[in-house]
Coordinates of C-alpha atoms in Angstrom, one line a residue:
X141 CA 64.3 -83.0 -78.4
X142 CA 61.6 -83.3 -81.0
X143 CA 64.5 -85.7 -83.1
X144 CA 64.9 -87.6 -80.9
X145 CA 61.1 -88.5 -79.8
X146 CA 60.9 -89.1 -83.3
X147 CA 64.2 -91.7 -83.9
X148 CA 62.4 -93.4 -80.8
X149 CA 58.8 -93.1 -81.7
X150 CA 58.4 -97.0 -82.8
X151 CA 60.9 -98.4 -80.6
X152 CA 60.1 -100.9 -77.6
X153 CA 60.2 -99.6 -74.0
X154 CA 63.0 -101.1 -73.3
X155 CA 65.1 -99.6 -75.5
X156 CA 63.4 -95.5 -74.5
X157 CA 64.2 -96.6 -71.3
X158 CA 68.0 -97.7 -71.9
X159 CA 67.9 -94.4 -74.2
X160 CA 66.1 -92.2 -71.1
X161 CA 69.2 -93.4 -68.1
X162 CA 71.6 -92.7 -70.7
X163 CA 69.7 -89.3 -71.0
X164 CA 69.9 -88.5 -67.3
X165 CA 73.0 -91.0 -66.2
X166 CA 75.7 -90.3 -69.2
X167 CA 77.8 -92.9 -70.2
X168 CA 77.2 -96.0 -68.7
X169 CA 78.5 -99.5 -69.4
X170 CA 76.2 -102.5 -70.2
X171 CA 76.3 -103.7 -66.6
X172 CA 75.7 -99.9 -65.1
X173 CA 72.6 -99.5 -67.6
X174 CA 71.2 -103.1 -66.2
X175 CA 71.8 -102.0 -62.5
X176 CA 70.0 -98.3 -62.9
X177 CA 67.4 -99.8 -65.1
X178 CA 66.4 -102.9 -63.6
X179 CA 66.1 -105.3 -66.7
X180 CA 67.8 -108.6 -68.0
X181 CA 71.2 -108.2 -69.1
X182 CA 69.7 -109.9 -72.5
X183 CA 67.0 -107.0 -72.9
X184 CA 69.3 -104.5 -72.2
X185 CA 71.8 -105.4 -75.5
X186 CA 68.8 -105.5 -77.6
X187 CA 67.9 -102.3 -77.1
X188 CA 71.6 -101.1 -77.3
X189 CA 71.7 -103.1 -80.8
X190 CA 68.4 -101.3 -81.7
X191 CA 69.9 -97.8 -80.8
X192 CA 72.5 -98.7 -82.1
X193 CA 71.0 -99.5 -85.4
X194 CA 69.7 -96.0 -85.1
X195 CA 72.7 -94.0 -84.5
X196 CA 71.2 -93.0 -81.2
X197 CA 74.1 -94.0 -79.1
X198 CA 77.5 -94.5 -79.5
X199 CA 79.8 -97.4 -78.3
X200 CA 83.4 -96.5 -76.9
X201 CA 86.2 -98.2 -74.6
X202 CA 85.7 -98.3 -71.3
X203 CA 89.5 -97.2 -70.2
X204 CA 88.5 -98.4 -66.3
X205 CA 88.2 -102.0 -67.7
X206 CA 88.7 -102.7 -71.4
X207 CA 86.7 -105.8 -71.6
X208 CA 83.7 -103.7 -71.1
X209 CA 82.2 -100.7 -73.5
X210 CA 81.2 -97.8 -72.2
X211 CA 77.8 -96.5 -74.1
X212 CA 76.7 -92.7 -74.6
X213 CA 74.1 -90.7 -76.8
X214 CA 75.5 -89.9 -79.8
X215 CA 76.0 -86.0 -80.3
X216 CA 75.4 -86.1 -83.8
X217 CA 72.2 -84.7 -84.3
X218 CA 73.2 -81.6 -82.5
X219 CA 76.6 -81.5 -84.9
X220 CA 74.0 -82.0 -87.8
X221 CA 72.0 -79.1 -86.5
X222 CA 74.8 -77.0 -86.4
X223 CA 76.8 -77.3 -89.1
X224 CA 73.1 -77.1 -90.9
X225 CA 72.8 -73.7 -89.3
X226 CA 76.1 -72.7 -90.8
X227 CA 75.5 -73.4 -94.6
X228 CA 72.4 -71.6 -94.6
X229 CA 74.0 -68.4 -93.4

Protein backbone atom coordinates (compact mmCIF):
# COMPACT_ATOMS: atom_id res chain seq x y z
CA UNK A 1 0.00 0.00 0.00
CA UNK A 2 2.99 2.23 0.88
CA UNK A 3 3.63 2.24 -3.39
CA UNK A 4 0.86 3.30 -4.04
CA UNK A 5 0.44 6.40 -1.45
CA UNK A 6 3.51 7.22 -2.93
CA UNK A 7 2.71 6.98 -7.06
CA UNK A 8 -0.37 9.25 -5.67
CA UNK A 9 1.44 11.46 -3.20
CA UNK A 10 1.38 14.71 -5.63
CA UNK A 11 -1.66 13.94 -7.52
CA UNK A 12 -4.95 16.08 -7.36
CA UNK A 13 -7.93 14.82 -5.33
CA UNK A 14 -9.65 14.03 -8.09
CA UNK A 15 -7.60 11.66 -9.45
CA UNK A 16 -7.05 9.69 -5.43
CA UNK A 17 -10.47 9.76 -5.49
CA UNK A 18 -11.11 8.12 -9.12
CA UNK A 19 -7.96 5.91 -7.85
CA UNK A 20 -9.84 5.16 -4.20
CA UNK A 21 -13.62 3.76 -6.09
CA UNK A 22 -11.52 1.92 -8.28
CA UNK A 23 -9.82 0.57 -5.03
CA UNK A 24 -13.09 -0.34 -3.38
CA UNK A 25 -15.52 -0.66 -6.65
CA UNK A 26 -13.15 -2.73 -9.32
CA UNK A 27 -13.37 -2.12 -12.72
CA UNK A 28 -15.52 0.53 -13.58
CA UNK A 29 -16.26 2.32 -16.89
CA UNK A 30 -15.80 6.12 -17.31
CA UNK A 31 -19.59 6.69 -16.76
CA UNK A 32 -19.72 4.13 -13.52
CA UNK A 33 -16.62 6.05 -11.94
CA UNK A 34 -18.60 9.56 -12.62
CA UNK A 35 -21.89 8.08 -11.06
CA UNK A 36 -20.10 6.52 -7.74
CA UNK A 37 -17.93 9.49 -7.55
CA UNK A 38 -19.96 12.44 -8.16
CA UNK A 39 -17.72 14.66 -10.42
CA UNK A 40 -17.84 16.07 -14.12
CA UNK A 41 -17.38 13.65 -16.68
CA UNK A 42 -14.38 16.12 -17.87
CA UNK A 43 -12.61 15.76 -14.32
CA UNK A 44 -13.04 12.31 -14.22
CA UNK A 45 -10.78 11.65 -17.72
CA UNK A 46 -8.20 13.81 -16.35
CA UNK A 47 -7.54 11.96 -13.61
CA UNK A 48 -7.82 8.68 -15.61
CA UNK A 49 -5.18 10.34 -18.16
CA UNK A 50 -3.04 11.34 -15.03
CA UNK A 51 -3.26 7.62 -13.74
CA UNK A 52 -2.80 6.70 -16.56
CA UNK A 53 0.31 8.51 -17.12
CA UNK A 54 1.35 6.78 -13.98
CA UNK A 55 0.76 3.18 -14.71
CA UNK A 56 -1.73 3.15 -11.93
CA UNK A 57 -4.67 1.90 -13.83
CA UNK A 58 -5.13 0.09 -16.75
CA UNK A 59 -7.56 0.58 -19.73
CA UNK A 60 -9.44 -2.59 -21.26
CA UNK A 61 -12.69 -3.36 -23.48
CA UNK A 62 -15.63 -3.12 -22.02
CA UNK A 63 -17.23 -6.56 -23.75
CA UNK A 64 -20.98 -5.31 -22.39
CA UNK A 65 -20.63 -2.30 -24.79
CA UNK A 66 -17.52 -1.83 -26.77
CA UNK A 67 -17.82 1.76 -27.31
CA UNK A 68 -17.01 2.16 -23.72
CA UNK A 69 -13.56 1.13 -21.65
CA UNK A 70 -13.65 -0.51 -18.77
CA UNK A 71 -10.85 0.91 -16.18
CA UNK A 72 -9.01 -1.21 -13.35
CA UNK A 73 -5.79 -0.74 -11.10
CA UNK A 74 -3.11 -2.11 -12.61
CA UNK A 75 -1.62 -5.27 -10.83
CA UNK A 76 1.74 -4.51 -11.75
CA UNK A 77 3.34 -3.49 -8.76
CA UNK A 78 2.35 -6.61 -7.01
CA UNK A 79 3.86 -8.71 -10.27
CA UNK A 80 7.03 -6.38 -9.64
CA UNK A 81 6.99 -7.31 -6.05
CA UNK A 82 6.96 -10.75 -6.74
CA UNK A 83 8.90 -11.66 -9.31
CA UNK A 84 11.48 -9.20 -7.20
CA UNK A 85 10.97 -11.64 -4.37
CA UNK A 86 11.96 -14.44 -6.69
CA UNK A 87 15.49 -13.34 -8.04
CA UNK A 88 16.63 -12.57 -4.70
CA UNK A 89 16.12 -16.09 -3.58
Amino acid sequence: MDAAEDVLEDLPPSAKLVYKVLEYDGPKTQKGIVEESMLSARTVRYALERLENREVVDEDIYFADARQSLYSLTTTTDEEAETGAETAT
